[in-house]
mmCIF file of C-alpha atoms in Angstrom:
data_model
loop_
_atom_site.group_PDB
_atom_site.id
_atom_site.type_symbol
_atom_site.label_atom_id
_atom_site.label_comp_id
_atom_site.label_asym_id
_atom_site.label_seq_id
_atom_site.Cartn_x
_atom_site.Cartn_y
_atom_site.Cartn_z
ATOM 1 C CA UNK A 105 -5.652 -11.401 -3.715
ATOM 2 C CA UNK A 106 -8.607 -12.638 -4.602
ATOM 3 C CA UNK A 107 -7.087 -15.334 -7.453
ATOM 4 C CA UNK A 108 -5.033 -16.481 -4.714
ATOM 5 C CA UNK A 109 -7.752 -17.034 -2.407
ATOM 6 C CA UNK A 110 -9.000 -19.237 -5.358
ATOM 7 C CA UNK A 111 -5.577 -20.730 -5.984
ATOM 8 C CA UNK A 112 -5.028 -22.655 -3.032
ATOM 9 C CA UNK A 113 -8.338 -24.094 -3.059
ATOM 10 C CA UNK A 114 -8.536 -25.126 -6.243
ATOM 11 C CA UNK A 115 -4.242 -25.798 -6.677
ATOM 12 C CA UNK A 116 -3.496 -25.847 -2.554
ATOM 13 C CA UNK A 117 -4.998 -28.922 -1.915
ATOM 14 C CA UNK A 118 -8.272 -27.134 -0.615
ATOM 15 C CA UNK A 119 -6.722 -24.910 1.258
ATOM 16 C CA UNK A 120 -9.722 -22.516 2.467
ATOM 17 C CA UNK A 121 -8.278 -19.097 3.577
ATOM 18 C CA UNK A 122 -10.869 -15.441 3.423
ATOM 19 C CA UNK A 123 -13.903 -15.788 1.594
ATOM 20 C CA UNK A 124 -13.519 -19.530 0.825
ATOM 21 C CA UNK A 125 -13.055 -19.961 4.561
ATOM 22 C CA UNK A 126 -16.022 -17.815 5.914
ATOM 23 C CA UNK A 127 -18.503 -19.668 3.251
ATOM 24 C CA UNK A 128 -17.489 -22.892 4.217
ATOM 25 C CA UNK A 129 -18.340 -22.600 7.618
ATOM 26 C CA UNK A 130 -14.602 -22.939 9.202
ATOM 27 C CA UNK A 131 -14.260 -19.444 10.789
ATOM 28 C CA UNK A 132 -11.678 -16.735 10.183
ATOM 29 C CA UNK A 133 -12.492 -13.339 9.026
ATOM 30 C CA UNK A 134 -12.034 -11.794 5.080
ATOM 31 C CA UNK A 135 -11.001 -8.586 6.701
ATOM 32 C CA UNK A 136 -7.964 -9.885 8.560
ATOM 33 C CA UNK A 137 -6.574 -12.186 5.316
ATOM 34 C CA UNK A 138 -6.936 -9.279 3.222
ATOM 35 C CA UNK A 139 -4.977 -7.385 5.833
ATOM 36 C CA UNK A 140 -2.138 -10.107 5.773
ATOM 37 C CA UNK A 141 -2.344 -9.729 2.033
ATOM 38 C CA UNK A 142 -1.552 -5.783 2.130
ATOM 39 C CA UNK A 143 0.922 -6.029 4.657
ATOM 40 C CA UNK A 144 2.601 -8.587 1.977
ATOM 41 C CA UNK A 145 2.656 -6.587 -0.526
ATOM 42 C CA UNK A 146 4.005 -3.447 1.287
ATOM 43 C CA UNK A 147 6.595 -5.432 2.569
ATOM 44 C CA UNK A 148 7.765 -6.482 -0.728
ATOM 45 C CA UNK A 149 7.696 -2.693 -1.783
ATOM 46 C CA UNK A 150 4.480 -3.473 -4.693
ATOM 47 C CA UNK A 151 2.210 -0.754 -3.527
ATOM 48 C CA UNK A 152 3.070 2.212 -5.674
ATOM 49 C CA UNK A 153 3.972 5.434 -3.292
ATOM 50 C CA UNK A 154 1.198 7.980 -2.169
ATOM 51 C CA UNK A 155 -1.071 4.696 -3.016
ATOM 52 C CA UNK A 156 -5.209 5.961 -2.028
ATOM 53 C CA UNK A 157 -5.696 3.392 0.502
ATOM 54 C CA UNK A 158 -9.283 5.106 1.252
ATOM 55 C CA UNK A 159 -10.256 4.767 -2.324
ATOM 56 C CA UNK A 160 -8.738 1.438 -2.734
ATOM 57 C CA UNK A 161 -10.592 0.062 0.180
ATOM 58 C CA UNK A 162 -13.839 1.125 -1.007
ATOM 59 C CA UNK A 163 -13.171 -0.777 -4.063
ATOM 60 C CA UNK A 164 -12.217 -3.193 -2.446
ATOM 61 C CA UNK A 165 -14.983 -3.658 0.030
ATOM 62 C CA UNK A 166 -17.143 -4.205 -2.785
ATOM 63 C CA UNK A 167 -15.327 -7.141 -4.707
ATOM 64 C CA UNK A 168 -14.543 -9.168 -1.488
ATOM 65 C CA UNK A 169 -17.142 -10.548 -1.425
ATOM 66 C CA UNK A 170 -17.004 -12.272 -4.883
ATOM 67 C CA UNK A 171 -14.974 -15.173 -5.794
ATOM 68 C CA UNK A 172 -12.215 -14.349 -8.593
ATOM 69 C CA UNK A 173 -10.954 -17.809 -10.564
ATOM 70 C CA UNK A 174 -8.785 -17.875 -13.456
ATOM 71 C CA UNK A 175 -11.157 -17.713 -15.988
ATOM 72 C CA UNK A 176 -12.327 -14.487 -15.013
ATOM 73 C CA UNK A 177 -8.999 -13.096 -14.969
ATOM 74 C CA UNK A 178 -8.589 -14.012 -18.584
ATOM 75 C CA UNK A 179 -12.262 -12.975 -19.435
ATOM 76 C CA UNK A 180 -11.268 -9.516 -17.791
ATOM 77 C CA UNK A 181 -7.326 -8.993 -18.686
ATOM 78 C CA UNK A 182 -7.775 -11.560 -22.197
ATOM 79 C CA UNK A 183 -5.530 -13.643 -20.555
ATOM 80 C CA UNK A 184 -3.513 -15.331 -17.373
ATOM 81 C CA UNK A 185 -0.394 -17.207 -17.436
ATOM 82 C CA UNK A 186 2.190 -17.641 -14.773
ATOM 83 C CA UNK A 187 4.740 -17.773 -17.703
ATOM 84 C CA UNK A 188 3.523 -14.065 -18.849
ATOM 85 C CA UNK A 189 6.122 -12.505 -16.828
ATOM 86 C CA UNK A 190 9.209 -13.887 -18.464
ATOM 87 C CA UNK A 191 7.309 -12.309 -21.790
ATOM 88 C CA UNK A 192 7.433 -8.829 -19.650
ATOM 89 C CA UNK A 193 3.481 -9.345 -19.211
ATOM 90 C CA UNK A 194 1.667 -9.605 -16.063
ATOM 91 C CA UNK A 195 0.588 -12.308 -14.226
ATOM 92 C CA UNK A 196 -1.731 -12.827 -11.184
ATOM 93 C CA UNK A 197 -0.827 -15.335 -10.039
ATOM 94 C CA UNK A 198 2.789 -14.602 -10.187
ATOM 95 C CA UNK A 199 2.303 -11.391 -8.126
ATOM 96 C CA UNK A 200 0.591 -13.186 -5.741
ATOM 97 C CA UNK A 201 3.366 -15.947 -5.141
ATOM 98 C CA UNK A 202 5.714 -12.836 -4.766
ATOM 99 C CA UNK A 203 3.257 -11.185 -1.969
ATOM 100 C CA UNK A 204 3.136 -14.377 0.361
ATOM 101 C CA UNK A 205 6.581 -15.865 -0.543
ATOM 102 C CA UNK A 206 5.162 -18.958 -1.635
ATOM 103 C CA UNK A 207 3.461 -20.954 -4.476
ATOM 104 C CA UNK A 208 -0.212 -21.741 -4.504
ATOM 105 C CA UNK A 209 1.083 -25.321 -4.592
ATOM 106 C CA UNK A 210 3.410 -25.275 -1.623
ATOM 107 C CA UNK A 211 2.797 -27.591 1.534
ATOM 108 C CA UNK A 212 2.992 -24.532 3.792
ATOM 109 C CA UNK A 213 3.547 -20.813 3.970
ATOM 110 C CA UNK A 214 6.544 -18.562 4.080
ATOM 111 C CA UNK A 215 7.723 -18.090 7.807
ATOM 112 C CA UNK A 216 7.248 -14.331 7.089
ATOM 113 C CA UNK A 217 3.350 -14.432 6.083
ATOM 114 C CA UNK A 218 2.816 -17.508 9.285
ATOM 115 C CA UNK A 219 4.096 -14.948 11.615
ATOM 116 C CA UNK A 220 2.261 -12.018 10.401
ATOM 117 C CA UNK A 221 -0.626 -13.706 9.868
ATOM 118 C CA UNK A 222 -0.295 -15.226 13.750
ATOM 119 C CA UNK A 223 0.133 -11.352 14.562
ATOM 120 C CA UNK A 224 -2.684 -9.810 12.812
ATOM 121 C CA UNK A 225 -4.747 -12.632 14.894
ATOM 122 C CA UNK A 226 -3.699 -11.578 18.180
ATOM 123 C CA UNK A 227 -3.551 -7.740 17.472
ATOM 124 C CA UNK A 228 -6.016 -7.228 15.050
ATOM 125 C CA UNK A 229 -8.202 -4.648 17.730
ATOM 126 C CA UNK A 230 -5.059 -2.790 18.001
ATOM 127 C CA UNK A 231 -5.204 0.517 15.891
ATOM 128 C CA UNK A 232 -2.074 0.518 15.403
ATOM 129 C CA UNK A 233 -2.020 -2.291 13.602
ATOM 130 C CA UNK A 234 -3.763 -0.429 10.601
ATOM 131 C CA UNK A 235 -1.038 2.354 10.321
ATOM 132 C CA UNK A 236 0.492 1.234 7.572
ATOM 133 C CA UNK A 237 -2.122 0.781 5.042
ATOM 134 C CA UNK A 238 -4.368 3.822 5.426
ATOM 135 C CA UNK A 239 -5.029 3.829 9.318
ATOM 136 C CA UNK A 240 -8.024 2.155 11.203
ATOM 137 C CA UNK A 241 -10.693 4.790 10.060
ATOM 138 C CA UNK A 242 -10.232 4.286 6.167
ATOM 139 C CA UNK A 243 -10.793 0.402 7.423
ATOM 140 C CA UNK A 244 -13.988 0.705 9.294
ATOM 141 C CA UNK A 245 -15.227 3.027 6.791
ATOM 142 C CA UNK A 246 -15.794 0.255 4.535
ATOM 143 C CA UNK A 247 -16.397 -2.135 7.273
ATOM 144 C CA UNK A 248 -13.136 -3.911 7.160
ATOM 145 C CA UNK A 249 -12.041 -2.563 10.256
ATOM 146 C CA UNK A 250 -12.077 -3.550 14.248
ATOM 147 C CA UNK A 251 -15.112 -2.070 15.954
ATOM 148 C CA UNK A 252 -14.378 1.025 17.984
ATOM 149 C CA UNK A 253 -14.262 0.242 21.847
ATOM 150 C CA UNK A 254 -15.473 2.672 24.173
ATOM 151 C CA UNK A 255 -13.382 4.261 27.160
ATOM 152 C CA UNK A 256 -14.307 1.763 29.291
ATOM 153 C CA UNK A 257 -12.853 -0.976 27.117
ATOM 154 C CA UNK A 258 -9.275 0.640 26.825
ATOM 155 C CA UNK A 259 -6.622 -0.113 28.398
ATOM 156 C CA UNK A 260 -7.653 -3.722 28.892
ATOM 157 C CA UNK A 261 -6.032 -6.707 27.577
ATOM 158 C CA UNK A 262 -2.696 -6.462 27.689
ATOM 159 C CA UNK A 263 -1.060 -10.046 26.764
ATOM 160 C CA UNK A 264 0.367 -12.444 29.380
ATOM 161 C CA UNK A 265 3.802 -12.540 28.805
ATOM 162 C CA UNK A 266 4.226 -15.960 30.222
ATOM 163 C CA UNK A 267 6.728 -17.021 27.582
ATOM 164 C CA UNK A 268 7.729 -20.452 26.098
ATOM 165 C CA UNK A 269 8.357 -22.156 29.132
ATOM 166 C CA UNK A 270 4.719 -21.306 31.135
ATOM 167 C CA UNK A 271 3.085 -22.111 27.826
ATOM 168 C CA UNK A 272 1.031 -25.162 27.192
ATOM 169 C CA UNK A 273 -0.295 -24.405 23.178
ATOM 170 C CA UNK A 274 2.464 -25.346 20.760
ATOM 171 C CA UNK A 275 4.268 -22.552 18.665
ATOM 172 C CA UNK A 276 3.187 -23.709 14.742
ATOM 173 C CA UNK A 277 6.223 -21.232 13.963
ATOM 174 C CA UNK A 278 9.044 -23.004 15.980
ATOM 175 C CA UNK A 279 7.427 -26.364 14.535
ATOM 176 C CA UNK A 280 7.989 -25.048 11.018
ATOM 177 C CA UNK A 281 11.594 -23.892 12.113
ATOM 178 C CA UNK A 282 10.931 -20.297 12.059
ATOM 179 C CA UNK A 283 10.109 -19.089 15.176
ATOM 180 C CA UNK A 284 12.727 -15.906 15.831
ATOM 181 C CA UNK A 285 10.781 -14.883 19.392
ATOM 182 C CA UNK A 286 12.946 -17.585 21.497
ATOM 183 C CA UNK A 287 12.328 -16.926 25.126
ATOM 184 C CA UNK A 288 9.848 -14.120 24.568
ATOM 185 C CA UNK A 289 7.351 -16.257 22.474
ATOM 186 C CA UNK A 290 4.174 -17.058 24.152
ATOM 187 C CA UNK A 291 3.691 -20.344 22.672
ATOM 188 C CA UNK A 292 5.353 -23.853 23.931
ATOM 189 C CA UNK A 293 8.744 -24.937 22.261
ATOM 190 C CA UNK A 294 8.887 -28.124 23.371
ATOM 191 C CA UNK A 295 7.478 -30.956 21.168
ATOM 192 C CA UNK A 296 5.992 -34.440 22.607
ATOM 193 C CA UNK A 297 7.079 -35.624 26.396
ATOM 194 C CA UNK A 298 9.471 -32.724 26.562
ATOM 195 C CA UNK A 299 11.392 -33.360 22.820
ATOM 196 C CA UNK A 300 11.777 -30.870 20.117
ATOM 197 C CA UNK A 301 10.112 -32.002 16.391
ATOM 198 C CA UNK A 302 12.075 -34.049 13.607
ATOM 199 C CA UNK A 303 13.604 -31.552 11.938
ATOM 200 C CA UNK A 304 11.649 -31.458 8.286
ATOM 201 C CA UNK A 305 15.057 -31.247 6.434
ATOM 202 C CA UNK A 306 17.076 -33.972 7.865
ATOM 203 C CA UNK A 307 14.179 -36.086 7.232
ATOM 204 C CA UNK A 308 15.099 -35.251 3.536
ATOM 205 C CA UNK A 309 18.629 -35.326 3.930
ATOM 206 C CA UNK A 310 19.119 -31.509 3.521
ATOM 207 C CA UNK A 311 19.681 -30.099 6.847
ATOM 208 C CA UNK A 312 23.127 -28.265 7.477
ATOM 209 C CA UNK A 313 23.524 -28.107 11.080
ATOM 210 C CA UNK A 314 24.267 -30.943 12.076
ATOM 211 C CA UNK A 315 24.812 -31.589 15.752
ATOM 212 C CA UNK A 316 23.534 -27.313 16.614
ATOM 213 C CA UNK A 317 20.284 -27.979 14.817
ATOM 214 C CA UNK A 318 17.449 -27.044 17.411
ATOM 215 C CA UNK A 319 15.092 -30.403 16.199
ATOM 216 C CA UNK A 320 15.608 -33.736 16.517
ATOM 217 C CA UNK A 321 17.844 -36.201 14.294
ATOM 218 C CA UNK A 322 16.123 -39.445 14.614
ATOM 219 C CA UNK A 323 12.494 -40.370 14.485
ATOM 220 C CA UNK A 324 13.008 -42.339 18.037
ATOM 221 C CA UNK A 325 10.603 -40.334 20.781
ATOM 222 C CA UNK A 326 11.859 -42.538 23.184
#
């Protein structure tokens, strides 16, 4: 995680996501990229089963906070190449491009890690959330965690449900041509004065659908 966090700085075109992120002044929280990171790589079945999530985390905890570049991979492992893995060594790097579907070098993310990293935003003080990668309390034990509300505070906040059509905010998934909420997204999916987007793979000559695509054609707005 934390190479990768290094990766699309340095290779991403300064690309600031956790650590990077928070340092630099532009927001976001360690805990919840981390959290998008795990998620990842349960998804893609590389946690090992009966994995120690407490015991991890506490490990964790502790290196988050340091940056991890390529060099020290190399100083720690003797070395780290991309190219390891067709040698049946290991690679970083390679695992990480495997976690978020995507090369430190891509223009954008997979649709999968956009729209759970959009959901970890929005539910991030649900507990629930947490459930499986150790539960809440092995999360706030280190610190990593939502704070606990108190009984006042529950119960509250349940989202609007307005859906795409009351919405005024853009959906940055349909945009990308992901988006699989349709009606029941709360985010807009309609592009400037009413008009889907240009459709990113006609405008390389690569789109299949034709006349059924859901974006537009032609770079007219009129």
């Amino acid at each position: 995680y934390r190479m990768r966090v290094d990766d699309d700085y340095a290779w991403g075109g300064g690309n600031l996501r956790g650590l990077y992120n928070v340092t630099a002044g532009g927001g976001g929280s360690v805990a919840q990229d981390f959290l998008l990171f795990c998620k990842l790589a349960l998804r893609k079945a590389l946690i090992p089963p009966n994995w120690d999530w407490a015991a991890f985390l506490v490990t964790a905890e502790d290196l988050l906070r340091y940056a991890f570049e390529k060099v020290d991979a190399q100083e720690k492992y003797g070395s780290e190449n991309v190219f390891n893995v067709a040698m049946g060594g290991r690679s970083l790097r390679y695992t990480a491009e495997i976690v978020y579907g995507s090369s430190c070098m891509a223009t954008e993310e997979s649709c999968e890690a956009q729209e759970l990293e959009d959901t970890i935003e929005r539910s991030f003080n649900n507990e629930r959330v947490f459930d499986e990668v150790g539960g809440v309390a092995a999360w706030r034990a280190v610190g990593l965690g939502p704070r606990e509300r108190d009984g006042r505070q529950k119960g509250r906040g349940k989202a609007s449900g307005k859906g795409s059509k009351g919405a005024l905010t853009p959906c940055r998934f349909w945009q990308a041509g992901c988006c699989t909420k349709g009606e029941q997204c709360r985010f807009s999916h309609v592009g400037p004065k009413g008009q889907p987007p240009v459709c990113r793979y006609w405008q390389v000559g690569t789109c299949t659908k034709g006349a059924s695509c859901q974006f537009r054609h032609s770079l007219d707005s009129n």
